[in-house]
Coordinates of N, CA and C in Angstrom, one line a residue:
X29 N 0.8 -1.2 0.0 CA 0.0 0.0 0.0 C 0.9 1.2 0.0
X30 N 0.1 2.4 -0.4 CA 1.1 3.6 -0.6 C 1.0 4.5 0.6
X31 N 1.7 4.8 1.1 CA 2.1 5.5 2.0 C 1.4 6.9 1.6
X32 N 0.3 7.9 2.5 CA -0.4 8.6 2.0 C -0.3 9.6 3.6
X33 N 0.4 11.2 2.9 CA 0.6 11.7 4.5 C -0.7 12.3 4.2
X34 N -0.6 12.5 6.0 CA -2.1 13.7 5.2 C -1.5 15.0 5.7
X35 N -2.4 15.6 4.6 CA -2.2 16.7 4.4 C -2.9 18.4 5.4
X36 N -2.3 18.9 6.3 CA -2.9 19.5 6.7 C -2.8 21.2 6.6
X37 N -4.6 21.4 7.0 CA -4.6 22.7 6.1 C -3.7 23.9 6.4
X38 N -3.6 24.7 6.0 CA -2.7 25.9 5.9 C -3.0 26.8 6.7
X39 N -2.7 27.2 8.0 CA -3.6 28.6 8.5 C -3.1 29.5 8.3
X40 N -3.9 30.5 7.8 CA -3.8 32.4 8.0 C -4.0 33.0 8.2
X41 N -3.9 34.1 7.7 CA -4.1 35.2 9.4 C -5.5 35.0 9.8
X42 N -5.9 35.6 10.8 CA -6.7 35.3 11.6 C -8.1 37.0 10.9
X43 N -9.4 36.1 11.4 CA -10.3 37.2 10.9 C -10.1 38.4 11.0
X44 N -9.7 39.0 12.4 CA -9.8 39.9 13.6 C -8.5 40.6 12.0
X45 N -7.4 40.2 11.9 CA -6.5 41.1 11.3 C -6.9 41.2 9.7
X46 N -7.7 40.1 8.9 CA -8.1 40.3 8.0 C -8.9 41.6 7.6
X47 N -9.9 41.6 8.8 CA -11.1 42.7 8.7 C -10.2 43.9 9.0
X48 N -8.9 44.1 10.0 CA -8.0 45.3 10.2 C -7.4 45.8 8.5
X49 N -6.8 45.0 7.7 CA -6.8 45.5 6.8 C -7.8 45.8 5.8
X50 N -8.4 45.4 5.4 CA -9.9 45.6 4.9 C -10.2 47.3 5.4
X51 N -9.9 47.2 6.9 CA -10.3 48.6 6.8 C -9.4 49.8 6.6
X52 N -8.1 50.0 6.5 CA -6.7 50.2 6.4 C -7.1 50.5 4.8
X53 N -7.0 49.7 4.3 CA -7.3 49.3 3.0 C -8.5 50.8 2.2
X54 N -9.7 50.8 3.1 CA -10.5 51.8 2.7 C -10.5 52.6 3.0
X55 N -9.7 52.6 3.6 CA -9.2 54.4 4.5 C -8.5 55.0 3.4
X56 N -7.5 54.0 2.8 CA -6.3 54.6 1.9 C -6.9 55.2 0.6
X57 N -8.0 54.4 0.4 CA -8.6 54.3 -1.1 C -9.7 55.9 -1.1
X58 N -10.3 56.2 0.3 CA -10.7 56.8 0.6 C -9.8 58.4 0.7
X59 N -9.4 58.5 1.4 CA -8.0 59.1 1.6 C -7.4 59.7 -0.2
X60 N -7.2 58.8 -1.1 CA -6.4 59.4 -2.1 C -7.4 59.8 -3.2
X61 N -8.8 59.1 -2.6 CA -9.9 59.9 -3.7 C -10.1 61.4 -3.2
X62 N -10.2 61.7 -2.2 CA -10.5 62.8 -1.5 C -9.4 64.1 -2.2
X63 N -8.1 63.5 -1.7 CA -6.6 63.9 -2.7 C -7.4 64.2 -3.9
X64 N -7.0 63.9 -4.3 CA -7.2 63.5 -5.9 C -8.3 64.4 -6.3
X65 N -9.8 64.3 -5.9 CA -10.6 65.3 -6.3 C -10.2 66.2 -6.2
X66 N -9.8 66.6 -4.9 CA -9.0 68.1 -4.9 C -8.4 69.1 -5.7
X67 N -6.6 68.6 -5.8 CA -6.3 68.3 -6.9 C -6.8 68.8 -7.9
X68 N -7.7 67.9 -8.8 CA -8.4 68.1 -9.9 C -9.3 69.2 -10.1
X69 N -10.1 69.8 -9.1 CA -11.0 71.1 -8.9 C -10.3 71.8 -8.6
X70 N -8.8 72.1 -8.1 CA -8.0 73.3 -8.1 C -8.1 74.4 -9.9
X71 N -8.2 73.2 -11.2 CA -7.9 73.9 -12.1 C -9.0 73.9 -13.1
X72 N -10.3 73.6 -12.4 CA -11.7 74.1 -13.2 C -12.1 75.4 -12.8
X73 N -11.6 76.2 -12.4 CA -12.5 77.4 -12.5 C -11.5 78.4 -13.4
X74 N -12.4 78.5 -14.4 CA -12.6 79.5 -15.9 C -12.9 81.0 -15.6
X75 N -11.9 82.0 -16.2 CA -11.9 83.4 -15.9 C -13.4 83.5 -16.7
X76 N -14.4 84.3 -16.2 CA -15.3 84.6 -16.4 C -15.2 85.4 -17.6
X77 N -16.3 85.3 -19.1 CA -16.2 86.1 -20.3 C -17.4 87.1 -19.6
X78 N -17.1 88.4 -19.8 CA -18.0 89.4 -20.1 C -19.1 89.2 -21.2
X79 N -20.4 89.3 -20.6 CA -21.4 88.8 -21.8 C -22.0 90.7 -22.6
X80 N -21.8 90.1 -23.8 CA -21.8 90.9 -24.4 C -23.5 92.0 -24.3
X81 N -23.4 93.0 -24.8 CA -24.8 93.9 -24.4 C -26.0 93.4 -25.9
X82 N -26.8 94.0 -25.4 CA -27.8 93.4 -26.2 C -27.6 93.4 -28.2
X83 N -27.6 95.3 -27.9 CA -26.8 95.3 -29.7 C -25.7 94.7 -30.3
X84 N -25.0 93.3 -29.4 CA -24.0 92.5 -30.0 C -24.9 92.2 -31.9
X85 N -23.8 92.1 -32.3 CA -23.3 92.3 -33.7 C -23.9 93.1 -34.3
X86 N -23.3 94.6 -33.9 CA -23.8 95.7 -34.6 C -22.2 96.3 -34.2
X87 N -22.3 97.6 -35.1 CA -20.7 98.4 -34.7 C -20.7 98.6 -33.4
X88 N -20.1 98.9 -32.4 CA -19.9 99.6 -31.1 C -19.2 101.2 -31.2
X89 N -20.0 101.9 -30.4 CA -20.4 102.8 -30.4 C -18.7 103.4 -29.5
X90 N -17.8 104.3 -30.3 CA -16.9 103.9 -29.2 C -16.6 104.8 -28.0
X91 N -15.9 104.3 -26.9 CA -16.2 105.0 -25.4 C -15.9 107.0 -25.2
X92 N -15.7 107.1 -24.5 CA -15.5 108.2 -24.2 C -14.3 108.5 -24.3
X93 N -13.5 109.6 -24.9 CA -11.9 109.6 -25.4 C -12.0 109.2 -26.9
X94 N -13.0 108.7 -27.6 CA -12.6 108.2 -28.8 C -11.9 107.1 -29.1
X95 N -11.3 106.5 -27.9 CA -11.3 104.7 -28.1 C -12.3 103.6 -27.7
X96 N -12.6 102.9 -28.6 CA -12.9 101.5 -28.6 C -12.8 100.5 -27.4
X97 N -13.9 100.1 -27.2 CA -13.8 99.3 -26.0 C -13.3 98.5 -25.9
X98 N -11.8 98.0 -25.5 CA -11.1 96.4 -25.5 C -11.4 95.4 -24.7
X99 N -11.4 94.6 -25.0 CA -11.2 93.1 -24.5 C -12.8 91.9 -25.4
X100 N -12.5 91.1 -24.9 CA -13.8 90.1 -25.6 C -14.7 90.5 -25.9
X101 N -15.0 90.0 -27.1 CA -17.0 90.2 -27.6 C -17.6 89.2 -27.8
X102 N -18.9 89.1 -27.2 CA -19.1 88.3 -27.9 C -20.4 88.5 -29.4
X103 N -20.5 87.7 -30.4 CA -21.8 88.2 -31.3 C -22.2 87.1 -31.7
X104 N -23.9 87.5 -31.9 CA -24.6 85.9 -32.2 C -24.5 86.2 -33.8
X105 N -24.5 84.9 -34.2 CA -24.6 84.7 -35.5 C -26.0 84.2 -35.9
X106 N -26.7 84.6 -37.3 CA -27.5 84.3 -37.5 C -28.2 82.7 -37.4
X107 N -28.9 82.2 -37.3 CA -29.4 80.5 -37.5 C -28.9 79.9 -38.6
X108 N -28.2 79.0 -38.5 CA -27.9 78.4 -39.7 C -28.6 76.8 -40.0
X109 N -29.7 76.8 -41.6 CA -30.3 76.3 -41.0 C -30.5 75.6 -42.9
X110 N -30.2 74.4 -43.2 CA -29.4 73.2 -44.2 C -29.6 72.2 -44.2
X111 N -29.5 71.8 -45.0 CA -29.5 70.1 -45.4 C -28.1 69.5 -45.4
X112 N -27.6 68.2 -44.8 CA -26.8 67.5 -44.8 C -26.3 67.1 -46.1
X113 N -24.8 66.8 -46.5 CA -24.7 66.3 -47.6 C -25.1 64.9 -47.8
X114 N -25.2 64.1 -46.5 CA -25.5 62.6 -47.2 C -26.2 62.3 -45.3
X115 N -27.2 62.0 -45.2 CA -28.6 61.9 -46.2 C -28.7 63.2 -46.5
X116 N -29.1 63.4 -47.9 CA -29.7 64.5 -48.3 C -31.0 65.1 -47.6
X117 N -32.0 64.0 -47.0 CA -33.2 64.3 -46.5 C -33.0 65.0 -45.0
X118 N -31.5 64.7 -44.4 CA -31.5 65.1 -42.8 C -31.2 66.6 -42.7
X119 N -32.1 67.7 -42.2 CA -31.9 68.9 -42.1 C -31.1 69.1 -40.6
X120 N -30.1 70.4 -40.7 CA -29.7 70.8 -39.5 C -30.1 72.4 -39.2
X121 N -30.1 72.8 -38.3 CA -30.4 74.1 -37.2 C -29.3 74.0 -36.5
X122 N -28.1 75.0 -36.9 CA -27.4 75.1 -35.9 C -27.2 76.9 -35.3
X123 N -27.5 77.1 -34.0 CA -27.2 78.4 -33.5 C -26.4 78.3 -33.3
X124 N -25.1 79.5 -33.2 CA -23.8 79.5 -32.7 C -23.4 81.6 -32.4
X125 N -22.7 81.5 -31.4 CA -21.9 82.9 -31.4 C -20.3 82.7 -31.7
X126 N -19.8 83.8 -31.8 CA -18.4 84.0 -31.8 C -18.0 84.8 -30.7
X127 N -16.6 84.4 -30.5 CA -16.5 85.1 -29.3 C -14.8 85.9 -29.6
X128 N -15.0 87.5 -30.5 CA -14.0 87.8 -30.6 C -12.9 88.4 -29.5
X129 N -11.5 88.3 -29.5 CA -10.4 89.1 -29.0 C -10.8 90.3 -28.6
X130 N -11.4 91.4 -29.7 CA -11.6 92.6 -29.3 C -13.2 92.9 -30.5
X131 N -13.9 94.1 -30.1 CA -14.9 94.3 -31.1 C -14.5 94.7 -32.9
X132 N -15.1 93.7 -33.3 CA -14.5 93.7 -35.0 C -15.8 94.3 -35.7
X133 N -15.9 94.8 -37.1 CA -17.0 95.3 -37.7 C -17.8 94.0 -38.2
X134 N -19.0 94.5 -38.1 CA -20.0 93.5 -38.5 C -20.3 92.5 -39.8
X135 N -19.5 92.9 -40.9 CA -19.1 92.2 -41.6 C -18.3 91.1 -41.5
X136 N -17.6 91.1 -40.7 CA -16.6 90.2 -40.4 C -17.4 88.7 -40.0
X137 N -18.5 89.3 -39.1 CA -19.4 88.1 -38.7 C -20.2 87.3 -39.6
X138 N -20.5 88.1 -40.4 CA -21.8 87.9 -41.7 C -20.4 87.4 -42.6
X139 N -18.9 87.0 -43.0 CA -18.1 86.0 -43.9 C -18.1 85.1 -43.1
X140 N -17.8 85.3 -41.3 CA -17.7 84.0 -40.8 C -19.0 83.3 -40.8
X141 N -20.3 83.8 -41.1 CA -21.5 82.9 -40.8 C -21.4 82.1 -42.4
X142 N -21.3 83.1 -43.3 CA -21.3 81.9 -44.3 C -20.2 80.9 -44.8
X143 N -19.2 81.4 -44.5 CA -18.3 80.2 -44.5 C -19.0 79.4 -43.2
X144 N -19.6 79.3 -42.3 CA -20.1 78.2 -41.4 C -21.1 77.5 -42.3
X145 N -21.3 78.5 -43.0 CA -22.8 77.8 -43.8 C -22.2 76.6 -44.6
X146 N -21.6 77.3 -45.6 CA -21.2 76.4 -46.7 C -20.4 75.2 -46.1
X147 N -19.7 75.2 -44.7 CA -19.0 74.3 -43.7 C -19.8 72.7 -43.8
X148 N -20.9 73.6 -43.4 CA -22.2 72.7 -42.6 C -23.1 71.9 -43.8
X149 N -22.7 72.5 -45.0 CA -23.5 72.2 -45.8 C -22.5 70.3 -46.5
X150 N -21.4 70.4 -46.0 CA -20.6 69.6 -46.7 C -20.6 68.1 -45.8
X151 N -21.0 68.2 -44.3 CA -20.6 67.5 -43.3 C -22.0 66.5 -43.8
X152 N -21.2 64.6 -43.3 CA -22.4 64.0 -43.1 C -22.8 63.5 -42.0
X153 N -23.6 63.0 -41.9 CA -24.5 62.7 -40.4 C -23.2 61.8 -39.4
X154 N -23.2 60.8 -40.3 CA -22.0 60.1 -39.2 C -20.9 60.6 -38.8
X155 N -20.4 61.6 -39.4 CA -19.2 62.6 -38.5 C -19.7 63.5 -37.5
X156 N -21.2 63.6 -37.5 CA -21.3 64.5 -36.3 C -22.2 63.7 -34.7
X157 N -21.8 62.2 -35.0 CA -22.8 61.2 -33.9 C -21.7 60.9 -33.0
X158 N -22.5 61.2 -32.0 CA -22.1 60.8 -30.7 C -21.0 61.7 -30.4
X159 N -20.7 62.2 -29.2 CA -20.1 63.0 -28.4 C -18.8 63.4 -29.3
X160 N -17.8 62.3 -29.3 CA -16.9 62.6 -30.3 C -17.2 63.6 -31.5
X161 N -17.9 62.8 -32.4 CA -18.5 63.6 -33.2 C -18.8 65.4 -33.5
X162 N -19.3 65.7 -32.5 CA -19.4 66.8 -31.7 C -18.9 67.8 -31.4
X163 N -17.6 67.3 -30.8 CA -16.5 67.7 -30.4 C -15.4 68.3 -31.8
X164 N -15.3 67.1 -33.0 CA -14.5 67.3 -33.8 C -15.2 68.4 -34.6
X165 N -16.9 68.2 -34.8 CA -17.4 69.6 -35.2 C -17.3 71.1 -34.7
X166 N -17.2 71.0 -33.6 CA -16.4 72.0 -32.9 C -15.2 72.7 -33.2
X167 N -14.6 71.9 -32.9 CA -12.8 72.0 -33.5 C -12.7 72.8 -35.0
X168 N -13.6 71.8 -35.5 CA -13.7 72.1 -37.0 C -14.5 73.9 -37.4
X169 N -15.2 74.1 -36.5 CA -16.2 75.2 -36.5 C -15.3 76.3 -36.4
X170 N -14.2 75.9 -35.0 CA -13.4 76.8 -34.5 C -12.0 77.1 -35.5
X171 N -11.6 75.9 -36.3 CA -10.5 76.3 -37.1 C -10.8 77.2 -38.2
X172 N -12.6 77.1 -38.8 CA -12.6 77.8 -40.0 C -13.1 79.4 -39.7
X173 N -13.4 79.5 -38.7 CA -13.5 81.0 -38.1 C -12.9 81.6 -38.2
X174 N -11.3 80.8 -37.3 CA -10.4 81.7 -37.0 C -9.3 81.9 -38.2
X175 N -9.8 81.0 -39.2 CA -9.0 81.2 -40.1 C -9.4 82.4 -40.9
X176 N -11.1 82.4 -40.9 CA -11.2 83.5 -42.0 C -11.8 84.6 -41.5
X177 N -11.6 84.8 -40.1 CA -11.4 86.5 -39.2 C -9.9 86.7 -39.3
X178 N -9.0 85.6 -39.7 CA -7.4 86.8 -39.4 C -7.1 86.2 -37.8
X179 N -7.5 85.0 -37.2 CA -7.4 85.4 -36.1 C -7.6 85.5 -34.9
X180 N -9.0 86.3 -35.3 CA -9.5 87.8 -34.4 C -10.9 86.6 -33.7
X181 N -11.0 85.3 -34.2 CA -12.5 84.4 -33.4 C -11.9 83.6 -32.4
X182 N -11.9 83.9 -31.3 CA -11.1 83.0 -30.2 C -11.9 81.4 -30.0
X183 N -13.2 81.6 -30.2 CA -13.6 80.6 -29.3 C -15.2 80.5 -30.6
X184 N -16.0 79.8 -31.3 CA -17.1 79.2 -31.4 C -17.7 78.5 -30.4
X185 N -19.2 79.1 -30.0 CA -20.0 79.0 -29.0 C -21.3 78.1 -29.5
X186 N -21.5 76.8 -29.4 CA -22.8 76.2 -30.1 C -24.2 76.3 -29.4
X187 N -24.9 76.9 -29.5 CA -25.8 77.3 -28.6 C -27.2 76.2 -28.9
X188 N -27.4 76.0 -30.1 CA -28.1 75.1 -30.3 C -27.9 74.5 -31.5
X189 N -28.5 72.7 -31.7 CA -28.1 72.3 -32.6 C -29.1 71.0 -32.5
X190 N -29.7 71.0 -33.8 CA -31.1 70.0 -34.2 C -31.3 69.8 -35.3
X191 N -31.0 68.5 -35.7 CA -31.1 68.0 -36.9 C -32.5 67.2 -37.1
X192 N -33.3 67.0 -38.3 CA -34.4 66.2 -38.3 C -34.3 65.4 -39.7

């Protein structure tokens, strides 16, 4: 017959120290989320833009002294409001502002709105789905702005946007 040792089981630590780390354990985890959020909310708060007065995108009237008022503008642009290139049947509504460097003449707004137009008129459905999507239309809003102010369009603002 074969010689058969037995085998006996293994002991470990004991409950009492198991449950000590366990809690050790959630302190830390606790502890470095707290960190951490911290941290992270130190660098969300955004210098406040000056919102612009009601007659945004019209000339500005300039101050007292005969200079022009400096710093951000913002101006709404008219509704932009198109058919998709593909599907042809999907229409879009997109409202948007600009938000210039300093106050520019009104013209300037009315080349950037139609270059948004003709922009918008080229885009198809599936580049603008789902959040990504979105996002890269954005980008995209904001490079052809600033390309064709000179510059002078810091930021595109999408205020509304509905397609049917």
């Amino acid at each position: 017959m074969a010689n058969v040792e037995q085998v006996q089981p293994k002991k470990g630590p004991s409950v009492v120290i198991q449950l000590a780390m366990l809690l050790v354990m959630t302190g830390a985890a606790l502890g470095m989320g707290w960190l951490s959020g911290g941290y992270l909310k130190q660098g969300e708060t955004p210098a406040p833009v000056p919102a612009a007065p009601e007659n945004a995108g019209t000339a500005e009237k300039p101050a007292e002294g005969g200079k022009a008022a400096a710093g951000p503008t913002l101006v709404q642009l008219a509704p932009i409001t198109t058919n998709l290139a593909s599907p042809s049947d999907v229409w879009i509504r997109l409202e948007a502002s600009l938000l210039y460097d300093a106050p520019q003449p009104p013209e300037m707004a009315e080349q950037v709105h139609q270059d948004l137009l003709a922009f918008v008129r080229t885009l198809k459905l599936h580049q603008i789905e789902g959040a990504s999507g979105y996002q890269h239309l954005k980008a995209d809003l904001e490079e052809r702005a600033a390309l064709r102010s000179g510059g002078r369009v810091k930021q595109v603002l999408v205020r509304t946007m509905l397609l049917e």
